Coordinates of C-alpha atoms and ligand atoms in Angstrom, one line a residue:
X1 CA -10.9 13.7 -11.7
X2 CA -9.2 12.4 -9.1
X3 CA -7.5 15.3 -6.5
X4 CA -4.4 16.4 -7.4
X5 CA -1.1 14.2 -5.6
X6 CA 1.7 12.8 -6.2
X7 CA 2.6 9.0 -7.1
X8 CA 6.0 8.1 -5.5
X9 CA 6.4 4.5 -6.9
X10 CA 9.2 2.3 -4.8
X11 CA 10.4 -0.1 -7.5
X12 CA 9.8 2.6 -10.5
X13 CA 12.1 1.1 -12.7
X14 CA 10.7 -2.5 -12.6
X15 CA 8.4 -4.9 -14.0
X16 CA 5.3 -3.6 -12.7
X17 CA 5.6 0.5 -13.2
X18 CA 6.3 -0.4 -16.8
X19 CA 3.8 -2.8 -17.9
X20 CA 1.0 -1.8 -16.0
X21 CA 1.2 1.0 -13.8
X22 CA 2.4 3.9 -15.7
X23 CA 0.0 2.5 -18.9
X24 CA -2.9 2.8 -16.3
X25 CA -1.9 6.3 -15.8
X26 CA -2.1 7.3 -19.3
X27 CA -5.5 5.5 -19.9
X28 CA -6.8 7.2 -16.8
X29 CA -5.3 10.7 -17.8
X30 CA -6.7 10.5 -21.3
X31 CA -10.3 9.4 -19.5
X32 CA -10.1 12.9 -17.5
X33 CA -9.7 11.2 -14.0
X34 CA -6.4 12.6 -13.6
X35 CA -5.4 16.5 -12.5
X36 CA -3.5 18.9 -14.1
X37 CA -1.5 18.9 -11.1
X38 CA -0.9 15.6 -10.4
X39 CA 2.6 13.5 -10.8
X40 CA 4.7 10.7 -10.4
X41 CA 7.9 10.2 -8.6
X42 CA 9.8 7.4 -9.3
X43 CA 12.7 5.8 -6.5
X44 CA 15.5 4.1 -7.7
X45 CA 18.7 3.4 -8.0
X46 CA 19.6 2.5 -11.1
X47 CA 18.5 5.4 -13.3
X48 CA 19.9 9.1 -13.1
X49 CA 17.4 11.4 -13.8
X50 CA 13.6 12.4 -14.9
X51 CA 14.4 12.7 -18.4
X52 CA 15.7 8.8 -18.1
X53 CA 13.3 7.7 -16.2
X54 CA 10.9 8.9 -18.5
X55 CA 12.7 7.4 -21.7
X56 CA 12.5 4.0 -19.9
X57 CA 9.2 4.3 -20.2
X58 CA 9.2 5.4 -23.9
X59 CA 11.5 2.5 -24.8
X60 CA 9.9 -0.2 -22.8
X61 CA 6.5 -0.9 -25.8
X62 CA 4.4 -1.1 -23.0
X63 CA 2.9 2.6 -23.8
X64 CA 3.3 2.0 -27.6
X65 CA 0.6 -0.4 -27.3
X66 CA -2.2 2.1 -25.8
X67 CA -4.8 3.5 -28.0
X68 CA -4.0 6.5 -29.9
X69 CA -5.9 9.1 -27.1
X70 CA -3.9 7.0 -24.0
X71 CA -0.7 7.5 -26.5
X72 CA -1.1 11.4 -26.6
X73 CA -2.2 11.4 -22.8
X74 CA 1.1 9.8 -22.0
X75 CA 2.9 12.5 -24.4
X76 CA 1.3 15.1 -21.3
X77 CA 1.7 12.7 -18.7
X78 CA 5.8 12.3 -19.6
X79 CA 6.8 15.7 -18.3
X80 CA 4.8 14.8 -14.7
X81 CA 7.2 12.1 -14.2
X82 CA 10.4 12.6 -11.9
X83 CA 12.7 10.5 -10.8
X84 CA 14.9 10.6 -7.5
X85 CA 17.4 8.5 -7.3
X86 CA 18.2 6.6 -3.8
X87 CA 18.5 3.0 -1.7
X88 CA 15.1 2.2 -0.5
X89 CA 16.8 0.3 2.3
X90 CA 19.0 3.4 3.8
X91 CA 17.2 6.1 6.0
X92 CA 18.9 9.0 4.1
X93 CA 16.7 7.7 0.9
X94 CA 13.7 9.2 3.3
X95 CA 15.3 12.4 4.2
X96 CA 16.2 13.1 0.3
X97 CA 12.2 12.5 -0.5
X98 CA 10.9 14.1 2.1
X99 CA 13.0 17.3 0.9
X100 CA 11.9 16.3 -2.7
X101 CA 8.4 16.7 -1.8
X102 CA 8.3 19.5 0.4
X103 CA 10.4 21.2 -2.4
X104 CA 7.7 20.4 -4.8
X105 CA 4.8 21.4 -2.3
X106 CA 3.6 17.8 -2.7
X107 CA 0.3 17.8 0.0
X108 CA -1.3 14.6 -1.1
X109 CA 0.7 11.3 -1.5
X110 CA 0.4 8.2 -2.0
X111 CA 3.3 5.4 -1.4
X112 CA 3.2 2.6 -3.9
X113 CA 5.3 -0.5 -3.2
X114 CA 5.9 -2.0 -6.2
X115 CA 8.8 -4.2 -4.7
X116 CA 9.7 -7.1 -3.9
X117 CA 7.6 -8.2 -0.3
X118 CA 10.7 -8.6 2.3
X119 CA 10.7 -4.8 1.6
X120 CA 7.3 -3.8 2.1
X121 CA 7.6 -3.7 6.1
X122 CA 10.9 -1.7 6.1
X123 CA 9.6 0.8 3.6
X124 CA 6.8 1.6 5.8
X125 CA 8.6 1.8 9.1
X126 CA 11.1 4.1 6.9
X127 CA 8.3 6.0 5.7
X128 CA 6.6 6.5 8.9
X129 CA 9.9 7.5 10.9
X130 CA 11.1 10.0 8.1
X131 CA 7.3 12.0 8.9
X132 CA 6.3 10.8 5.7
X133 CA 2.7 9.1 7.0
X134 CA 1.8 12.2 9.0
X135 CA -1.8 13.3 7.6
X136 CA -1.3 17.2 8.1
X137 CA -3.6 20.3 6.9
X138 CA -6.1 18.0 5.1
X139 CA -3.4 16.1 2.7
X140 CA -3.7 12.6 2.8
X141 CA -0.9 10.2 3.4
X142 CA -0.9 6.6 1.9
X143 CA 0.2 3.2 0.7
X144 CA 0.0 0.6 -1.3
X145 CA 1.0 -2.9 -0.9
X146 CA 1.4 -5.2 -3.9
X147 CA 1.0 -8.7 -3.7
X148 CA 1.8 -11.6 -1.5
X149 CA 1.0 -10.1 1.8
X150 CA 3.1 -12.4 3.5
X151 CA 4.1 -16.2 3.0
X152 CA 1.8 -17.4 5.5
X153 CA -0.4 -16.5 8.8
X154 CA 2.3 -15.7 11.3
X155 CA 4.7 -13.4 8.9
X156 CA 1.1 -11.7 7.1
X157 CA 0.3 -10.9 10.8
X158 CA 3.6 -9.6 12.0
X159 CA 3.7 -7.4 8.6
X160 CA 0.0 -6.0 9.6
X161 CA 1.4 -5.1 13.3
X162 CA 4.5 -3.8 11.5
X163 CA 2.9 -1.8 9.3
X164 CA -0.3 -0.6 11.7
X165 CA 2.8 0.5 14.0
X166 CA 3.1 3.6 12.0
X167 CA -0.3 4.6 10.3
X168 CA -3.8 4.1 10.4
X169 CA -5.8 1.2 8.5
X170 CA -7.7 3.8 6.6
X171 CA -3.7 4.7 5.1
X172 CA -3.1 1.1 3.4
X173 CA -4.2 0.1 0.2
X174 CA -3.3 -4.0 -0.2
X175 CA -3.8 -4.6 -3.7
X176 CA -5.6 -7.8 -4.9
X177 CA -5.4 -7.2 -8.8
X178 CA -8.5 -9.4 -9.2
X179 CA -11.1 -6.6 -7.3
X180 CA -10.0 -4.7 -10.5
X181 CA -11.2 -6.9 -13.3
X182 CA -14.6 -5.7 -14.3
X183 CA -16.4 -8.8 -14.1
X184 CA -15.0 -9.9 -10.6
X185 CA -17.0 -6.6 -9.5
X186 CA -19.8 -7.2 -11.5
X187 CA -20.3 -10.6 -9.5
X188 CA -21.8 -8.3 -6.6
X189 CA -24.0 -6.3 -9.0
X190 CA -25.3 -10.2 -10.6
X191 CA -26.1 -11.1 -7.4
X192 CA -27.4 -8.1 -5.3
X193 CA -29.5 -6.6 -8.0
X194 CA -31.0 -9.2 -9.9
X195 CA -33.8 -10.8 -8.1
X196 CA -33.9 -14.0 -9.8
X197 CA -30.1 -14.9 -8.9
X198 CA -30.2 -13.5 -5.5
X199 CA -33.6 -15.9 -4.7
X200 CA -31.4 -19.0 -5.6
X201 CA -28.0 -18.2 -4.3
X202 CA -28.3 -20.9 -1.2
X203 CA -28.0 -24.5 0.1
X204 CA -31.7 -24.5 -1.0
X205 CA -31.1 -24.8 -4.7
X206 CA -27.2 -25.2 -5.2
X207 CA -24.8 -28.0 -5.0
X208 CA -22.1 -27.4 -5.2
X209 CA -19.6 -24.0 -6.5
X210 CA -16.3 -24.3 -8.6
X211 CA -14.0 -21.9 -8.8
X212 CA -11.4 -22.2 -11.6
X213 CA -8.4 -20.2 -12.1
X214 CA -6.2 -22.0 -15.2
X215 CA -3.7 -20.3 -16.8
X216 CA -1.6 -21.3 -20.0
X217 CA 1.1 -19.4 -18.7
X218 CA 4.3 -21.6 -17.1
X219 CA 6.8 -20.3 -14.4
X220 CA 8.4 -19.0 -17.4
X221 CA 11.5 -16.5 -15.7
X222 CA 9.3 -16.3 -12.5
X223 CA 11.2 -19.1 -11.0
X224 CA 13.3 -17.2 -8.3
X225 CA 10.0 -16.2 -6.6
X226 CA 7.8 -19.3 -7.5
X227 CA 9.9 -21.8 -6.5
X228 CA 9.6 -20.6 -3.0
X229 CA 6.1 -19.7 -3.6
X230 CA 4.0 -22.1 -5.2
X231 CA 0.6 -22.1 -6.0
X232 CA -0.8 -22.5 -3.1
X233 CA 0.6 -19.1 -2.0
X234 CA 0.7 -17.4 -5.3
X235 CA -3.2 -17.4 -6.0
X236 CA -5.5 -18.9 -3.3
X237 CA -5.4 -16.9 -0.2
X238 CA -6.0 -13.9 -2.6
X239 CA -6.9 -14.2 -5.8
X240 CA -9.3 -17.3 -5.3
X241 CA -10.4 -16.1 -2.2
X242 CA -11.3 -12.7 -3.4
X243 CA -14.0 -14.6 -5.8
X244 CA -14.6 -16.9 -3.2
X245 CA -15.9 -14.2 -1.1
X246 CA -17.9 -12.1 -3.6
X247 CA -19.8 -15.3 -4.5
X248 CA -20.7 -16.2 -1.5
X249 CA -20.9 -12.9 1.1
X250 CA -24.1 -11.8 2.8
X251 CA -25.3 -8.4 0.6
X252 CA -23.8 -5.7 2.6
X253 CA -26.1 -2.8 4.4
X254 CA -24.7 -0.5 2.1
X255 CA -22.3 -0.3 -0.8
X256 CA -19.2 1.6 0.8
X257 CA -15.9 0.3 1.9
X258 CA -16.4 -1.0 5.4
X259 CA -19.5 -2.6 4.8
X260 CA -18.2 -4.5 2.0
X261 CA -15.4 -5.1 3.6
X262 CA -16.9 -6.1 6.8
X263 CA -19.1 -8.8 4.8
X264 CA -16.0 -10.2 3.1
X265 CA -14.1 -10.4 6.2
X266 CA -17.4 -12.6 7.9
X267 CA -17.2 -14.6 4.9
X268 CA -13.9 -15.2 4.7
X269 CA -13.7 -16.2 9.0
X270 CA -16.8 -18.7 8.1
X271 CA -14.8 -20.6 6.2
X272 CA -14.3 -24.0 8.3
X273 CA -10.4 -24.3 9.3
X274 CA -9.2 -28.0 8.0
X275 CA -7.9 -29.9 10.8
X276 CA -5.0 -31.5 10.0
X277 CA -6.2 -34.6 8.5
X278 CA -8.7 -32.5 6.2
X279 CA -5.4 -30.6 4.9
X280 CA -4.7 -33.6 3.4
X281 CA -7.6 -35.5 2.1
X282 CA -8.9 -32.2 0.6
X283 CA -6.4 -30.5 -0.7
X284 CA -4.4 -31.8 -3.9
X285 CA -1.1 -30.1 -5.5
X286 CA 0.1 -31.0 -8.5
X287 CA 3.4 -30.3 -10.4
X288 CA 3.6 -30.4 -14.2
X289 CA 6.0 -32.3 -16.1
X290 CA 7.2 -31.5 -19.8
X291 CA 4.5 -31.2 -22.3
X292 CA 2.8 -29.1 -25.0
X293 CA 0.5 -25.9 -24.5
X294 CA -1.0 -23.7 -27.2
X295 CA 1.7 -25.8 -29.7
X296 CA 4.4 -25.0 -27.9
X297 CA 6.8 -27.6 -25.8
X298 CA 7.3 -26.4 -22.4
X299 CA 10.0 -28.1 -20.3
X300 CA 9.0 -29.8 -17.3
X301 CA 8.7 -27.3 -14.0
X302 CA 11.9 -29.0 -12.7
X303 CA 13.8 -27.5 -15.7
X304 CA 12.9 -24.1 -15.9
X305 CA 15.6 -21.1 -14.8
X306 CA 16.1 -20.6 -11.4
X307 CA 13.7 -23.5 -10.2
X308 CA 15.7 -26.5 -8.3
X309 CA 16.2 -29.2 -9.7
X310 CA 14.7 -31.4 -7.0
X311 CA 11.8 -29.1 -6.6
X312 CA 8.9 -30.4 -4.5
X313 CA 7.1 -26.6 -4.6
X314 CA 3.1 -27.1 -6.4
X315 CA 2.2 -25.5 -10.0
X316 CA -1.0 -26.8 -9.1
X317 CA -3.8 -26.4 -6.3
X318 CA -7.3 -28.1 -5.7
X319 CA -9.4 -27.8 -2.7
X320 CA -12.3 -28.6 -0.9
X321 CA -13.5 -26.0 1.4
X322 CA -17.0 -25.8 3.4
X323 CA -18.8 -22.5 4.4
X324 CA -20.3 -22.5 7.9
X325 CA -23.4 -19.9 7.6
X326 CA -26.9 -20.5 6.9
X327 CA -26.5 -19.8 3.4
X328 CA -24.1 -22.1 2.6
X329 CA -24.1 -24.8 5.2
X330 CA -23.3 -28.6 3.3
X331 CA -22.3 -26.5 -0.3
X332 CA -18.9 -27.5 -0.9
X333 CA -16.9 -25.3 -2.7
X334 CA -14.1 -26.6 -4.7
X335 CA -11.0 -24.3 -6.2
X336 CA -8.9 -24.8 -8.2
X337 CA -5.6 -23.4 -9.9
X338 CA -2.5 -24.3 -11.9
X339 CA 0.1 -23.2 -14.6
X340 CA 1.1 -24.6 -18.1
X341 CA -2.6 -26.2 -18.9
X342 CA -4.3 -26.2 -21.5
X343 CA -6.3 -23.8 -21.4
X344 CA -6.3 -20.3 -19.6
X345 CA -9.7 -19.5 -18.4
X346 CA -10.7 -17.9 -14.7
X347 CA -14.6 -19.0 -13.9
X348 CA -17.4 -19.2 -11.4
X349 CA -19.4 -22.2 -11.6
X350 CA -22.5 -22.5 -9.8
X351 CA -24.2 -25.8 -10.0
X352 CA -27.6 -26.3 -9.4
X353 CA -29.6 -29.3 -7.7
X354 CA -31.9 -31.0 -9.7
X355 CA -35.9 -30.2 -9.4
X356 CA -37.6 -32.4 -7.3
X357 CA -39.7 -33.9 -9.4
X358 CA -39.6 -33.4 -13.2
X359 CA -43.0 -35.1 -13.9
X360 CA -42.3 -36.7 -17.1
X361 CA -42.6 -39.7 -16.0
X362 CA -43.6 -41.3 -19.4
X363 CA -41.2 -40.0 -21.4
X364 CA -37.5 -41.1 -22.1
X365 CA -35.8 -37.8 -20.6
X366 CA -33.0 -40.1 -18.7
X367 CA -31.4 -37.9 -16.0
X368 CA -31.9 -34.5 -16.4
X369 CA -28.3 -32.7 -16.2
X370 CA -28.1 -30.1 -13.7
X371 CA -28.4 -26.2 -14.4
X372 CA -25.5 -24.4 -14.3
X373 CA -24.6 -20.6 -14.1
X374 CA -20.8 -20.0 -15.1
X375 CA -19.1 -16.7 -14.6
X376 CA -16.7 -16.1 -16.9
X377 CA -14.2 -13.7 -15.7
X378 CA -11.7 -14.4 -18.0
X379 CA -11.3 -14.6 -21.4
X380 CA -14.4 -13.9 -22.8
X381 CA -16.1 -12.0 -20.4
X382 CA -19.5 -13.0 -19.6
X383 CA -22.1 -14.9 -17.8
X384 CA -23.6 -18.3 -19.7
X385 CA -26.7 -20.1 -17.5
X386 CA -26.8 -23.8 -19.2
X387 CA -30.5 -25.1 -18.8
X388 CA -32.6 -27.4 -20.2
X389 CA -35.0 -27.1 -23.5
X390 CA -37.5 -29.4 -24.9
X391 CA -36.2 -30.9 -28.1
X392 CA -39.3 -30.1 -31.3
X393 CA -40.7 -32.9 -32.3
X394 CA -43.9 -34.5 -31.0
X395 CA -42.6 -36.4 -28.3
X396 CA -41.1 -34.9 -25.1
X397 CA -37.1 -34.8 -25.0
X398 CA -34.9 -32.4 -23.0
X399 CA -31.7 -31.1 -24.7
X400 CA -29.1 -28.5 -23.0
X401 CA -28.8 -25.0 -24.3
X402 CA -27.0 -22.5 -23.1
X403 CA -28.6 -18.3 -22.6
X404 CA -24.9 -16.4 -23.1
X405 CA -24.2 -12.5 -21.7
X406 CA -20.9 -11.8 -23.6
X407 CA -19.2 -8.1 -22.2
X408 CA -17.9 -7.5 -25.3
X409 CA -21.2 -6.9 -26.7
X410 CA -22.3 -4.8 -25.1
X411 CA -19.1 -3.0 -23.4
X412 CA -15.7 -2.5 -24.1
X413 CA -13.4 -3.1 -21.7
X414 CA -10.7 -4.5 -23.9
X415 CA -8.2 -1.5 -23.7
X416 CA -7.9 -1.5 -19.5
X417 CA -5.2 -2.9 -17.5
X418 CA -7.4 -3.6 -14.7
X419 CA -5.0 -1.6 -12.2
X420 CA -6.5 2.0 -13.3
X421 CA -9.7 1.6 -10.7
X422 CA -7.2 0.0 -8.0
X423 CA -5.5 3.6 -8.9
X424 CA -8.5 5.8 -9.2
X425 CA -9.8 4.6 -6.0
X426 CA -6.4 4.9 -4.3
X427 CA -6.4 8.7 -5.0
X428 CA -9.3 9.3 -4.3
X429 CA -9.6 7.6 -1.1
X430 CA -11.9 4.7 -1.4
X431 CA -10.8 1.4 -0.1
X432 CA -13.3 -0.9 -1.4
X433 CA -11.6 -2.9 -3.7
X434 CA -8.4 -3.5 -1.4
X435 CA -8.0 -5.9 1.1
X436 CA -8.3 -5.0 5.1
X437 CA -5.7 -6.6 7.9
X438 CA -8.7 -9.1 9.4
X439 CA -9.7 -10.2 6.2
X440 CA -5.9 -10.9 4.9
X441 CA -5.3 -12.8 8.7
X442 CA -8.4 -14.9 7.8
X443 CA -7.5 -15.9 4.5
X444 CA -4.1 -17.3 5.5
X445 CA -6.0 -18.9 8.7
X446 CA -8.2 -21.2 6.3
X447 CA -4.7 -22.2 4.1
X448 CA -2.1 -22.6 7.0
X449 CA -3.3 -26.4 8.1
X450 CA -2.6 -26.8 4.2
X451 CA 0.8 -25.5 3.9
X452 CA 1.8 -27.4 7.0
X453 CA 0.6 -30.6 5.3
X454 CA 1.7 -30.3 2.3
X455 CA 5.5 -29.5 4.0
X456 CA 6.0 -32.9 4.0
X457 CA 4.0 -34.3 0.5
X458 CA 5.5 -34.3 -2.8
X459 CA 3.3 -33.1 -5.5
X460 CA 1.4 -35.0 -8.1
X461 CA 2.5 -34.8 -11.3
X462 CA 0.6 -33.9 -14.6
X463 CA 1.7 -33.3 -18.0
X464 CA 1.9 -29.3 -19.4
X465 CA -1.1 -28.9 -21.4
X466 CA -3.4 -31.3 -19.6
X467 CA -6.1 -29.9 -16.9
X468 CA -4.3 -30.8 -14.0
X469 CA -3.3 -34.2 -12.4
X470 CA -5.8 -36.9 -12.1
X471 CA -5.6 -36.8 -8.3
X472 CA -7.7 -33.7 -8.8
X473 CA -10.5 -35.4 -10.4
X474 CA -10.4 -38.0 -7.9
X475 CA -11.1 -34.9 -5.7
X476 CA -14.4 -34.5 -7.0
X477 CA -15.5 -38.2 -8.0
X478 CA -15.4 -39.3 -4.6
X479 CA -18.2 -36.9 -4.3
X480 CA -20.2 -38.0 -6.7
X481 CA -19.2 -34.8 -9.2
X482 CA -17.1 -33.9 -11.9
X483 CA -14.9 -30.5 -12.7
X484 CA -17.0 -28.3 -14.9
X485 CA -14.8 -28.3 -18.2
X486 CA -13.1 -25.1 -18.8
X487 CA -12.1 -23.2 -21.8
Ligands
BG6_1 C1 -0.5 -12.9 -10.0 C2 0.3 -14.2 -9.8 O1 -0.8 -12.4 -8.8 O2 -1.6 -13.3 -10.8 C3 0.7 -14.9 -11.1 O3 1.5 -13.9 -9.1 C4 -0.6 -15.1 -12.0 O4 1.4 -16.1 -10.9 C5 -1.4 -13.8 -12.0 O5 -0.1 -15.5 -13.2 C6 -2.7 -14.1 -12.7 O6 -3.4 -12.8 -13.0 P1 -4.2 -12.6 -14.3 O7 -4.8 -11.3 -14.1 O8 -3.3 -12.8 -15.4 O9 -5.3 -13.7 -14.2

């Protein structure tokens, strides 16, 4: 089990605390990672006391829909929960917590921001004048930062200054929800301990690397942040990123936190900057118009609740990015991510170049289609490698086939959040799986040409439902390749 500390959550009455956090809790409680003597305490202002806090919780279905042992873990769980009611934005909020946890003996803490971002700087600086971040006798101090990490380079690094201002690096814990999906972890283990990947992964044998995030999902009541978001901001930087650099980082000296982390970061500072007139010959955006998905009309983005009318903000983001190292050097990688298409599916695809000479010279093989190695990260976890057979029959024909790893034979991982080894690893002090202050600065370094290009462009439309607009495609024809067909 993890040691035993306390959770305060900032924003404990919210979105996030319900549907993911505190179910997290109870899977990780009823897996034995928790101790006896740990709890949560929940800041807020719009609830009373414990007991209410806690039937929130109850009354919300999110914990209703656990497995039975998660179900009776929460029933335990429940009476660790306290609530303490306060403005996050006034200093006396900090005095009342700080005499909340000294009255409990609280050692251990850790800070969870589960807020809206223009709070996450004045938390901290809250926190740290209160005395809160001071790591005294042993007890460790310290927080998490949900999701975006800034709006762009310049306010992600004044937010790192702000917050380095008053703790260490080794304190913060910026959360990328992707490091916790199972197979976005296992795309270090594919590589670095299979032989037969790792001897391939290079400009030697690949062409060219797709990386797909579609989701089904609209802006749906999301359209107070979107709107001024986009998805540009929303899932590159981070989410595509994150698989971006597990795909293609050097193997690190040794699996621990920095080195990982050091590797990313490299990765992530190798990827070439556009200039200006890159941002906008390889970047498309794409906004999507009224349409159907999964038999159901969605209205066009323009439409939805608290999105302007006149909107120009992207649903939808391709790109064209090169990697200057020896590995990679002439690979493009293109990414690619939108809302309300048709189908949701997050992949990895690595296509291979053709052999160099197939020898069948006689025979009526045509072109051979490339290899291709897809990770599926989501749905249907797995890992397919599509490769060519030779047809029976007595003369020689190729046909593709596909050799498919499917998780859910041979694992389950259907009943986890994802955010229970984000938590795990947060109490128990191992920063792997969150993202450092040079690697966040270099992420938003690689997008910023595009933002400031796309300032000025309106977005290309596509319908809801469809794989994106056909702008995108164009993308990759020009190149002589096609987008890998998802779902
Ligand atoms: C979030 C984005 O970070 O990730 C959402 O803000 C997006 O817009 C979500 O839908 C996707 O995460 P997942 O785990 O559903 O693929």
């Amino acid at each position: 089990a993890a040691p035993a500390a306390t959770l305060v959550i900032f924003g404990a009455t919210g979105d996030l605390a319900h549907r993911l956090l505190m179910p997290s809790l109870a899977n990780m409680t009823a897996a034995g990672l928790i101790d006896d003597n740990f709890r949560v305490l929940g800041i807020g202002r719009s609830k009373e006391s414990d007991e209410e806090l806690r039937t929130s919780f109850d009354e919300s279905g999110c914990m209703e829909k656990l497995e039975s042992a998660s179900k009776k873990a929460w029933k335990s769980l429940r009476k660790r929960v306290l609530f303490e009611q306060g403005d996050f934005t006034r200093a006396e909020c900090y005095e009342a917590l700080k005499k909340r946890l000294d009255k409990l003996g609280c050692g251990n803490v850790a800070f969870y921001l589960a807020v809206a971002p223009r709070f996450f700087g004045d938390i901290v600086e809250h926190l740290g004048k209160a005395g809160l971040l001071e790591e005294k006798d042993g007890a460790f101090r310290r927080v998490a930062i949900e999701k975006p990490f800034g709006h762009d380079l310049q306010s992600a690094k004044t937010l790192n200054k702000r917050i380095l201002a008053q703790a260490d690096e080794s304190q913060f814990y910026r959360i990328d929800h992707f490091l916790g999906k199972e197979t976005v972890q296992n795309i270090l283990v594919a590589r670095f301990a299979n032989a037969m990947t790792e001897a391939v992964w290079n400009r030697t044998y690949i062409d060219h690397v797709q990386i797909t995030a579609a989701e089904t999902v609209d802006v749906g009541t999301r359209g107070d942040f979107y709107d001024h978001a986009g998805a540009l901001r929303d899932m590159v930087p981070n989410h595509l990123f994150q698989l971006l650099s597990m795909v293609a980082m050097e193997a690190p000296n040794r699996f621990d936190a920095d080195s990982i982390r050091d590797e990313k970061s490299k990765l992530l500072k190798a990827i070439r900057i556009p200039s200006a007139k890159e941002a906008k010959t390889n970047a498309v955006r794409g906004q999507y118009g009224a349409g159907t998905v999964d038999g159901k009309k969605v209205v066009a983005y323009t439409k939805a609740p608290d999105v302007a009318p006149d909107s120009t903000t992207e649903t939808y983001a391709a790109l064209k990015l090169e990697i200057d190292t020896p590995r990679w050097a002439g690979v493009p990688f293109y990414l690619r991510t939108g809302k309300a298409l048709g189908k949701k599916d997050t992949e990895v695809v690595l296509t291979f170049r053709p052999v160099a000479y197939a020898g069948f010279r006689d025979a009526e093989v045509g072109d051979l289609p490339a290899n291709k190695l897809v990770i599926q990260i989501q749905p249907d976890e797995g890992i397919d490698f599509d490769f060519l057979a030779k047809q029976p029959g007595p003369a020689i024909a190729t046909t593709p086939v596909t050799m498919a790893f499917r998780y859910a034979d041979h694992f389950d991982i259907s009943h986890t959040t994802g955010y229970e080894t984000l938590l795990y690893d947060l109490l128990r002090g191992d920063q792997t799986l969150f993202q450092r202050a040079d690697g966040i600065e270099a992420a938003w370094a690689v997008v910023q040409p595009i933002l400031n290009a796309w300032k000025k462009d309106a977005p290309d439309a596509y319908r809801a439902g469809s794989t994106g607009p056909a702008t995108a495609d164009a993308l990759l024809e020009r190149d002589g390749r096609k987008w890998h067909v998802f779902g």
